[in-house]
XYZ file of N, CA and C in Angstrom:
699
model
N 33.971 16.093 -47.219
C 34.076 15.906 -45.517
C 33.163 14.698 -45.272
N 33.865 13.921 -44.601
C 32.938 12.832 -43.880
C 31.863 12.821 -42.941
N 30.830 12.378 -42.942
C 29.745 12.646 -41.953
C 28.706 11.701 -41.748
N 28.926 10.420 -42.075
C 28.076 9.297 -41.942
C 28.847 8.224 -41.343
N 27.999 7.014 -40.588
C 28.764 6.019 -40.295
C 29.021 5.245 -41.483
N 28.692 5.186 -42.684
C 28.953 4.336 -43.908
C 30.582 4.762 -43.921
N 30.789 5.690 -43.735
C 32.555 6.025 -43.544
C 33.408 5.634 -42.817
N 32.915 4.793 -41.758
C 33.944 4.265 -40.775
C 33.982 2.794 -40.864
N 35.353 2.402 -40.936
C 35.631 0.872 -40.818
C 36.088 0.459 -39.501
N 35.629 -0.901 -39.650
C 35.963 -1.942 -38.373
C 37.259 -2.157 -37.994
N 37.640 -2.237 -36.668
C 39.506 -2.254 -36.726
C 39.087 -3.054 -35.085
N 39.001 -4.319 -35.101
C 39.187 -4.898 -33.818
C 37.543 -4.841 -33.356
N 37.201 -4.485 -32.393
C 36.260 -4.558 -31.925
C 35.482 -3.164 -31.991
N 36.236 -1.933 -32.424
C 35.652 -0.739 -32.455
C 35.445 -0.103 -33.881
N 34.780 0.689 -34.423
C 34.641 1.431 -35.650
C 35.681 2.548 -35.467
N 36.248 3.041 -36.930
C 37.217 3.925 -36.868
C 37.541 4.776 -37.900
N 37.778 5.984 -37.953
C 38.012 6.629 -39.231
C 39.492 6.941 -39.469
N 39.831 6.608 -40.765
C 41.163 6.491 -41.159
C 41.651 7.218 -42.009
N 42.755 8.013 -41.905
C 43.683 8.994 -42.653
C 44.986 8.603 -42.874
N 45.447 7.845 -44.113
C 46.640 7.427 -44.262
C 47.399 8.655 -44.902
N 48.725 8.733 -44.305
C 49.275 10.020 -44.430
C 50.777 9.070 -45.013
N 52.245 9.592 -44.597
C 53.020 9.067 -44.778
C 53.445 7.710 -44.324
N 53.741 6.679 -45.024
C 53.832 5.276 -44.554
C 54.810 5.164 -43.217
N 55.994 5.945 -43.224
C 56.996 6.074 -42.323
C 56.696 6.955 -41.351
N 55.774 7.665 -41.265
C 55.505 8.769 -40.205
C 54.458 7.768 -39.155
N 54.381 8.411 -37.908
C 53.850 7.852 -36.938
C 52.348 8.165 -37.004
N 51.620 7.303 -36.423
C 49.991 7.210 -36.130
C 49.838 8.055 -35.195
N 48.838 9.160 -35.145
C 47.811 9.833 -34.433
C 46.497 9.036 -33.751
N 46.325 8.689 -32.825
C 45.012 8.121 -32.430
C 44.218 9.324 -31.587
N 43.359 9.845 -31.981
C 42.365 10.542 -31.215
C 40.935 10.419 -31.025
N 40.966 10.064 -29.807
C 39.681 9.844 -29.059
C 39.135 10.930 -28.466
N 37.350 10.812 -29.093
C 36.571 12.084 -28.818
C 36.133 11.951 -27.676
N 35.342 13.043 -27.239
C 35.027 13.561 -25.908
C 33.425 12.790 -25.983
N 32.809 12.895 -24.546
C 31.317 12.481 -24.245
C 30.209 12.948 -25.381
N 29.336 12.073 -25.931
C 28.184 12.631 -26.971
C 29.051 13.028 -28.127
N 30.068 12.844 -28.452
C 30.474 13.337 -29.775
C 30.655 12.022 -30.650
N 31.649 11.682 -31.492
C 31.741 10.827 -32.136
C 33.179 10.886 -32.897
N 33.441 9.787 -33.739
C 34.904 9.751 -34.560
C 34.593 11.257 -35.373
N 33.779 11.655 -35.775
C 33.957 12.764 -36.850
C 34.326 14.323 -36.251
N 34.040 14.298 -34.989
C 34.269 15.646 -33.991
C 35.464 16.059 -34.179
N 36.468 14.969 -33.872
C 37.951 15.396 -34.088
C 38.641 15.282 -35.565
N 37.711 14.771 -36.211
C 38.272 14.388 -37.686
C 38.909 15.993 -38.284
N 37.941 16.896 -38.439
C 38.610 17.897 -38.847
C 40.103 18.704 -38.440
N 40.719 18.309 -37.065
C 41.786 18.350 -36.828
C 43.048 18.404 -37.660
N 43.193 16.889 -38.312
C 43.958 16.768 -39.143
C 44.307 17.742 -40.414
N 42.963 18.387 -40.633
C 42.986 19.221 -41.679
C 43.547 20.322 -41.745
N 43.692 21.267 -40.332
C 43.989 22.649 -40.132
C 45.450 22.146 -39.619
N 45.829 21.453 -39.174
C 47.349 21.415 -38.784
C 48.553 21.707 -39.726
N 49.793 22.270 -39.090
C 50.593 22.764 -40.330
C 51.873 21.559 -39.804
N 52.199 20.570 -40.471
C 53.185 19.805 -39.913
C 54.151 19.297 -40.905
N 55.382 19.164 -40.655
C 56.592 18.679 -41.355
C 56.287 17.477 -42.271
N 55.695 16.525 -41.421
C 55.576 15.077 -41.616
C 53.700 15.065 -42.007
N 53.699 13.940 -43.075
C 52.070 13.735 -43.305
C 51.801 12.482 -42.334
N 51.244 12.682 -41.145
C 51.186 11.823 -40.307
C 50.158 11.106 -40.705
N 49.757 9.921 -40.062
C 48.862 8.754 -40.282
C 47.645 9.226 -38.995
N 46.536 9.106 -39.137
C 45.326 9.450 -38.543
C 44.571 8.457 -38.207
N 43.827 8.187 -37.033
C 42.941 7.008 -36.386
C 41.889 7.859 -35.738
N 40.662 8.100 -35.920
C 39.769 8.330 -35.079
C 38.692 7.395 -34.671
N 39.109 7.057 -33.593
C 38.073 5.921 -32.873
C 36.664 6.353 -32.824
N 35.652 5.322 -32.880
C 34.096 5.936 -32.599
C 33.769 5.245 -31.222
N 33.249 6.230 -30.338
C 33.048 5.410 -28.897
C 31.949 4.309 -29.276
N 32.507 3.269 -28.441
C 31.259 1.943 -28.249
C 30.216 2.187 -27.635
N 29.939 3.201 -26.993
C 28.780 3.150 -26.359
C 27.738 4.594 -27.071
N 26.462 3.982 -26.985
C 25.562 4.769 -27.566
C 24.805 5.617 -26.550
N 24.621 7.082 -26.445
C 24.414 7.911 -25.537
C 23.145 9.031 -25.872
N 21.879 8.729 -25.074
C 21.258 9.934 -25.585
C 21.692 10.939 -25.387
N 21.130 12.329 -26.106
C 21.388 13.762 -26.094
C 20.366 14.482 -25.586
N 19.540 14.159 -26.574
C 17.969 14.673 -26.444
C 17.206 14.168 -27.150
N 15.894 14.306 -27.291
C 15.056 13.499 -28.247
C 15.422 13.348 -29.444
N 15.790 12.325 -30.015
C 15.951 11.996 -31.338
C 17.348 11.992 -31.667
N 18.126 12.448 -30.621
C 19.621 12.659 -30.835
C 20.388 11.890 -29.665
N 21.684 11.174 -30.692
C 22.377 10.628 -29.422
C 23.868 10.872 -29.978
N 24.873 10.163 -29.429
C 26.001 10.416 -29.498
C 26.610 9.538 -28.870
N 28.118 9.426 -28.934
C 29.074 8.439 -28.598
C 29.922 8.634 -27.344
N 30.342 7.583 -26.554
C 30.954 7.819 -25.582
C 31.799 6.347 -25.078
N 32.763 6.628 -24.511
C 33.942 5.799 -23.792
C 33.070 5.248 -22.313
N 32.686 5.794 -21.900
C 32.111 5.613 -20.498
C 30.890 6.482 -20.072
N 29.935 5.754 -19.403
C 28.854 6.893 -19.003
C 29.257 7.947 -18.123
N 28.595 8.684 -17.935
C 28.447 10.152 -17.201
C 26.841 10.394 -16.568
N 27.094 10.469 -15.333
C 25.748 10.998 -14.757
C 25.565 12.251 -15.128
N 24.739 12.681 -16.097
C 24.165 13.858 -16.605
C 23.829 14.685 -15.751
N 22.782 14.249 -14.532
C 21.887 15.050 -13.909
C 23.190 15.424 -12.804
N 24.011 14.662 -12.097
C 24.989 15.145 -11.595
C 25.820 16.002 -11.723
N 26.265 15.743 -12.993
C 27.118 16.962 -13.852
C 26.572 18.309 -14.012
N 25.152 18.347 -14.297
C 24.667 19.496 -14.663
C 24.208 20.288 -12.790
N 24.137 19.442 -11.744
C 24.058 20.366 -10.494
C 25.680 20.608 -10.151
N 26.622 20.063 -10.568
C 27.860 20.404 -10.307
C 28.371 21.639 -10.541
N 27.592 21.585 -12.354
C 28.048 23.007 -12.946
C 26.902 24.012 -12.333
N 25.848 23.559 -11.423
C 25.316 24.784 -11.174
C 25.536 25.337 -9.697
N 26.536 24.310 -9.003
C 27.053 24.662 -7.676
C 28.501 25.118 -8.017
N 29.090 25.361 -9.105
C 30.106 25.280 -9.486
C 31.048 24.406 -8.374
N 30.786 23.332 -8.488
C 31.521 22.284 -7.842
C 31.668 21.178 -8.752
N 33.137 21.254 -9.350
C 33.172 20.421 -10.634
C 33.368 18.952 -10.286
N 32.927 17.980 -10.974
C 33.148 16.625 -10.439
C 34.910 16.129 -10.640
N 35.090 15.238 -9.680
C 36.586 15.028 -9.821
C 36.569 13.579 -9.671
N 37.443 13.094 -10.956
C 37.269 11.571 -11.113
C 38.718 10.785 -10.347
N 39.343 11.814 -9.711
C 40.801 11.566 -9.428
C 40.938 10.307 -8.220
N 40.106 10.141 -7.521
C 40.177 9.049 -6.680
C 40.143 7.664 -7.204
N 39.262 7.531 -8.350
C 39.436 6.228 -8.838
C 39.119 6.178 -10.448
N 38.954 4.996 -11.106
C 39.041 4.836 -12.535
C 37.069 4.975 -12.598
N 36.756 6.106 -13.654
C 35.081 6.364 -13.825
C 34.705 4.832 -14.286
N 33.557 4.680 -13.663
C 32.428 3.539 -13.856
C 32.607 3.201 -15.450
N 33.350 2.012 -15.863
C 32.848 1.982 -17.841
C 34.561 2.133 -18.020
N 35.456 2.402 -17.381
C 36.680 2.751 -17.998
C 37.314 1.366 -18.379
N 37.337 0.484 -17.653
C 37.913 -0.822 -18.008
C 37.384 -1.456 -19.349
N 35.796 -1.099 -19.512
C 35.429 -1.575 -20.950
C 36.094 -1.005 -22.094
N 36.364 0.341 -21.550
C 36.646 1.187 -22.707
C 38.210 0.652 -23.114
N 38.930 0.833 -21.983
C 40.418 0.224 -22.149
C 40.560 -1.039 -22.710
N 39.811 -2.193 -22.375
C 39.908 -3.356 -23.328
C 39.690 -3.203 -24.527
N 38.647 -2.503 -24.847
C 38.170 -2.352 -26.256
C 39.385 -1.639 -27.212
N 39.874 -0.663 -26.567
C 40.775 0.220 -27.351
C 42.262 -0.349 -27.329
N 42.608 -1.264 -26.551
C 43.856 -2.158 -26.537
C 43.650 -3.063 -27.531
N 42.494 -3.798 -27.838
C 42.280 -4.596 -28.894
C 42.124 -4.038 -30.218
N 41.674 -2.577 -30.570
C 41.619 -2.155 -31.586
C 43.009 -1.561 -31.922
N 43.844 -1.206 -30.674
C 45.228 -0.769 -31.021
C 46.267 -2.152 -31.838
N 45.933 -3.184 -31.265
C 46.501 -4.463 -31.603
C 46.059 -4.640 -32.806
N 44.763 -4.430 -33.331
C 44.424 -4.944 -34.816
C 44.971 -3.692 -35.866
N 45.344 -2.549 -35.080
C 45.907 -1.470 -36.022
C 47.423 -1.819 -36.535
N 47.927 -2.788 -35.826
C 49.331 -3.040 -35.921
C 50.488 -2.215 -36.145
N 50.337 -1.128 -35.534
C 51.619 -0.099 -35.561
C 52.323 -0.188 -34.088
N 53.654 -0.285 -34.174
C 54.477 -0.464 -33.248
C 54.232 0.436 -32.106
N 54.113 0.351 -30.876
C 53.677 0.856 -29.823
C 54.808 2.518 -29.537
N 55.977 2.311 -30.084
C 56.733 3.605 -30.066
C 56.467 4.402 -31.604
N 55.403 4.223 -32.574
C 54.978 4.670 -33.370
C 53.561 5.481 -33.221
N 53.079 5.322 -32.231
C 51.659 5.855 -31.892
C 52.015 7.028 -30.910
N 50.790 8.125 -31.429
C 50.718 8.935 -30.427
C 49.413 9.213 -29.848
N 48.878 8.819 -28.886
C 47.578 8.907 -28.288
C 47.123 10.456 -27.944
N 45.941 10.618 -28.258
C 45.256 11.959 -27.717
C 43.936 11.723 -27.559
N 43.384 12.622 -27.109
C 41.725 12.968 -27.178
C 41.461 14.082 -26.485
N 40.262 14.065 -26.345
C 39.331 15.571 -25.898
C 38.716 15.268 -24.535
N 38.562 15.727 -23.651
C 37.693 15.438 -22.285
C 37.860 14.215 -22.100
N 36.498 13.085 -21.987
C 36.910 11.911 -21.505
C 37.532 11.075 -22.419
N 37.696 11.566 -23.876
C 38.956 10.581 -24.379
C 40.141 10.808 -24.132
N 40.604 12.514 -23.698
C 41.753 12.599 -22.926
C 42.366 11.697 -21.822
N 41.100 11.350 -21.028
C 41.435 10.536 -19.815
C 41.899 9.024 -20.338
N 41.154 8.921 -21.307
C 41.218 7.479 -21.911
C 42.696 7.149 -22.223
N 43.266 8.258 -23.186
C 44.421 8.092 -23.979
C 45.342 8.484 -22.787
N 45.101 8.898 -21.647
C 46.614 9.283 -20.553
C 46.440 7.519 -20.266
N 45.391 7.098 -19.886
C 45.438 6.126 -18.980
C 45.929 4.842 -19.775
N 45.438 4.762 -20.994
C 46.101 3.829 -22.015
C 47.768 3.958 -22.104
N 48.001 5.213 -21.800
C 49.509 5.537 -22.237
C 50.242 4.883 -21.228
N 49.707 5.245 -19.960
C 50.597 4.909 -18.775
C 50.398 3.511 -18.517
N 49.198 3.066 -18.463
C 49.393 1.496 -18.112
C 50.139 0.366 -18.992
N 50.579 1.171 -20.296
C 50.943 -0.059 -21.295
C 52.758 -0.177 -21.098
N 52.864 -1.372 -21.048
C 54.655 -1.426 -20.934
C 55.343 -0.564 -21.782
N 55.150 -0.476 -22.992
C 56.000 -0.007 -23.833
C 55.455 1.651 -23.660
N 56.504 2.529 -24.215
C 56.516 4.108 -24.113
C 56.008 4.244 -25.576
N 55.110 5.134 -25.589
C 54.477 5.266 -26.883
C 55.542 6.885 -27.371
N 55.105 7.364 -28.805
C 55.844 8.220 -29.324
C 55.085 9.465 -28.610
N 54.174 9.486 -28.011
C 53.562 10.984 -27.363
C 52.053 10.858 -26.886
N 51.737 11.802 -26.465
C 50.691 11.821 -25.906
C 50.076 13.256 -25.554
N 48.570 13.464 -26.525
C 48.021 14.754 -26.178
C 46.627 14.587 -25.145
N 46.622 15.835 -24.418
C 45.474 15.846 -23.203
C 44.874 17.142 -23.334
N 43.721 16.840 -24.176
C 42.778 18.015 -24.457
C 41.893 18.238 -23.762
N 41.796 19.294 -22.565
C 40.765 19.502 -21.630
C 40.238 18.017 -20.912
N 41.432 17.461 -20.405
C 41.154 16.297 -19.853
C 41.044 16.461 -18.192
N 41.752 15.294 -17.464
C 41.334 15.371 -16.055
C 42.409 14.336 -15.245
N 42.479 14.362 -13.934
C 43.317 13.247 -13.433
C 42.069 12.214 -13.050
N 42.446 11.104 -13.152
C 42.144 9.826 -13.111
C 42.826 8.866 -12.567
N 41.933 8.215 -11.165
C 43.054 7.233 -10.567
C 44.252 7.582 -10.081
N 44.482 8.483 -9.158
C 45.488 9.380 -9.118
C 46.697 8.317 -8.425
N 46.563 7.866 -7.362
C 47.415 6.799 -6.849
C 47.906 5.781 -7.861
N 47.235 5.147 -8.913
C 47.673 4.498 -9.909
C 48.691 5.385 -10.800
N 48.101 6.104 -11.399
C 48.708 7.117 -12.168
C 50.232 7.590 -11.809
N 50.303 8.254 -10.554
C 51.371 8.350 -9.880
C 52.281 7.339 -9.539
N 52.217 5.940 -9.451
C 52.651 5.007 -9.851
C 53.448 4.665 -11.145
N 52.349 4.692 -12.032
C 52.726 4.496 -13.469
C 53.734 5.548 -14.193
N 53.525 6.652 -13.704
C 54.189 7.878 -14.510
C 55.311 7.644 -14.553
N 56.150 7.843 -13.280
C 57.970 8.001 -13.608
C 58.572 6.695 -14.699
N 57.581 5.733 -14.925
C 58.047 4.481 -15.851
C 57.940 5.432 -17.335
N 57.462 6.140 -17.465
C 56.887 6.914 -18.972
C 58.092 8.480 -18.763
N 59.009 8.153 -18.016
C 59.723 9.738 -17.701
C 60.601 10.025 -19.207
N 60.879 9.247 -20.201
C 61.269 9.788 -21.372
C 60.136 10.200 -22.475
N 58.857 10.192 -21.775
C 57.566 10.425 -22.837
C 57.812 12.077 -22.750
N 57.241 12.837 -24.009
C 56.905 14.076 -23.994
C 55.677 14.212 -24.448
N 54.683 15.157 -23.641
C 53.298 15.222 -23.653
C 52.954 16.712 -23.737
N 51.618 16.733 -24.277
C 50.940 17.974 -24.787
C 49.796 17.889 -23.987
N 49.397 19.120 -23.328
C 48.181 19.525 -22.723
C 47.915 20.893 -22.903
N 46.329 20.984 -22.804
C 45.815 21.985 -22.885
C 44.175 21.932 -22.297
N 43.900 23.443 -21.580
C 42.845 23.284 -21.025
C 42.558 25.087 -20.716
N 40.994 24.874 -20.831
C 40.263 26.366 -20.614
C 40.304 26.813 -19.295
N 40.548 27.975 -18.876
C 40.773 28.428 -17.323
C 39.318 28.601 -16.862
N 38.476 28.706 -17.821
C 37.159 28.608 -17.332
C 36.098 27.636 -17.543
N 36.843 26.403 -17.822
C 35.974 25.447 -18.296
C 34.935 24.477 -17.006
N 33.882 24.653 -17.503
C 32.634 24.502 -16.913
C 32.157 23.143 -16.717
N 33.179 22.098 -17.240
C 32.936 20.825 -17.013
C 33.878 19.794 -16.235
N 35.195 20.196 -17.041
C 36.056 19.430 -16.191
C 36.894 20.456 -15.825
N 37.146 20.950 -14.092
C 37.604 22.069 -13.720
C 39.368 22.396 -14.204
N 39.859 23.570 -14.401
C 40.997 23.709 -14.682
C 42.186 23.663 -13.611
N 41.676 23.472 -12.103
C 42.507 22.991 -11.000
C 43.015 21.412 -11.004
N 42.195 20.668 -11.638
C 42.162 19.535 -11.794
C 43.100 19.118 -12.867
N 42.931 19.546 -13.885
C 43.934 19.921 -14.645
C 45.277 19.890 -14.666
N 45.638 21.239 -13.833
C 46.835 21.333 -13.155
C 47.507 20.498 -12.479
N 46.743 19.730 -11.588
C 47.268 18.726 -10.723
C 47.401 17.368 -11.465
N 46.871 17.345 -12.860
C 47.408 16.364 -13.755
C 48.938 16.885 -14.075
N 49.059 18.075 -14.893
C 50.253 18.534 -15.204
C 51.460 18.447 -14.057
N 51.015 18.620 -12.710
C 52.080 18.634 -11.865
C 52.319 17.094 -11.487
N 51.487 15.895 -11.613
C 51.864 14.760 -11.253
C 52.782 14.147 -12.700
N 52.565 14.415 -13.911
C 53.410 14.035 -14.814
C 54.754 14.594 -14.723
N 54.860 16.325 -14.614
C 56.198 16.642 -14.304
C 57.021 15.921 -13.068
N 55.933 16.019 -11.825
C 56.995 15.186 -10.795
C 57.411 13.904 -11.292
N 56.838 13.461 -12.310
C 57.189 12.251 -12.717
C 58.451 11.979 -13.348
N 58.939 13.197 -13.920
C 59.657 13.205 -14.975
C 59.717 13.380 -16.283
N 58.263 13.744 -16.667
C 57.794 13.751 -17.859
C 57.941 15.303 -18.343
N 58.435 15.414 -19.424
C 58.378 16.901 -20.137
C 57.115 17.146 -21.038
N 56.724 18.497 -20.913
C 55.676 18.756 -22.039
C 55.222 20.202 -22.070
N 54.308 20.636 -22.865
C 53.573 21.997 -22.784
C 52.532 21.941 -22.154
N 52.135 22.725 -21.320
C 50.581 23.227 -20.765
C 50.359 24.374 -21.493
N 48.724 24.327 -22.395
C 48.638 25.587 -22.816
C 47.455 25.894 -21.998
N 47.292 27.164 -21.364
C 46.138 27.558 -20.886
C 45.655 28.725 -21.526
N 44.246 28.369 -21.740
C 43.389 29.724 -22.812
C 42.181 30.410 -21.902
N 41.717 31.568 -22.568
C 40.928 32.213 -21.566
C 39.716 31.547 -22.434
N 39.257 30.517 -21.723
C 37.825 29.898 -22.528
C 37.079 28.676 -21.777
N 36.460 27.924 -22.435
C 35.954 26.841 -21.583
C 36.018 25.413 -21.888
N 35.257 24.907 -22.390
C 35.669 23.440 -22.698
C 35.520 23.091 -24.173
N 36.855 23.390 -25.114
C 37.080 23.437 -26.536
C 38.380 23.568 -26.643
N 38.380 23.604 -27.833
C 39.583 23.496 -28.559
C 39.834 24.796 -29.534
N 40.545 25.907 -28.949
C 40.463 27.017 -29.712
C 41.871 26.994 -30.832
N 42.024 28.240 -31.209
C 42.952 28.109 -32.370
C 44.653 28.068 -31.818
N 44.703 28.387 -30.514
C 45.984 28.393 -29.987
C 46.536 27.215 -29.682
N 45.309 26.161 -29.214
C 45.708 24.627 -29.117
C 45.855 24.245 -29.926
N 45.535 24.402 -31.833
C 45.270 24.111 -32.396
C 47.173 23.949 -33.122
N 47.424 25.399 -32.615
C 48.900 25.612 -33.219
C 49.760 25.016 -32.294
N 49.438 24.691 -31.016
C 50.190 24.213 -30.330
C 50.358 22.645 -30.613
N 49.275 21.843 -31.197
C 49.466 20.561 -31.498
C 50.592 20.430 -32.591
N 50.344 21.678 -33.399
C 51.079 21.396 -34.610
C 52.690 21.516 -33.959
N 52.945 22.479 -33.059
C 54.570 22.610 -32.576
C 54.872 21.099 -32.313
N 53.868 20.334 -31.420
C 54.259 19.434 -30.683
C 54.639 18.187 -31.738
N 53.473 18.070 -32.700
C 53.835 17.104 -33.348
C 55.234 17.535 -34.297
N 55.251 18.413 -34.815
C 56.807 18.522 -35.335
C 57.936 18.464 -34.596
N 57.836 18.513 -32.943
C 59.077 18.293 -32.250
C 59.063 16.690 -32.237
N 58.193 15.915 -32.645
C 58.367 14.557 -32.379
C 58.782 14.145 -33.576
N 58.757 15.050 -34.674
C 59.414 14.290 -35.949
C 60.692 13.623 -35.816
């Protein structure tokens, strides 16, 4: 099991973990959530049951964020943790839908450069992520002129609604996978359903897995990812 930054390699402006599979198989790029790292989602590829041996890239967030004294994690854009904790206390979940989160533009620029350095044709890339990593993956997928192989949104949220509503119809041939906990205390379930509705109204087809849980990736989601990847083979 990989567990330290010596296992990372540079790819453009970012560091990544890479897992090589079948050279003819698509490449899955998975963006972690706030405070995690490239190592957080890495175990997913070990538990999936897929017909093809996919190639995997797990990018390492370019921001270092403090978690507690003596501990830090990585992120794609900042989060006001005091405001988030207050929202959780009031059961008033934050909603990013009216604009890009601050710092999203920097993350977008860095990840596009990383993907260019990867050198994989866009139609052979499946972008995905968890939490803010899912927001970033969705944003990258919708903004890119070419259509990617797939999109996996794990506990994500709707961001910059007016722009995404304009861009999504141009990706109507794309099939997506989305999952969300019905009792997610960080990114509300209603916002996830709003994102699903936007995608479906734009002509995209996909599977939405709702589960009895919070901000997490339970076994039914792992099984759903396996089904989804097999459907793209």
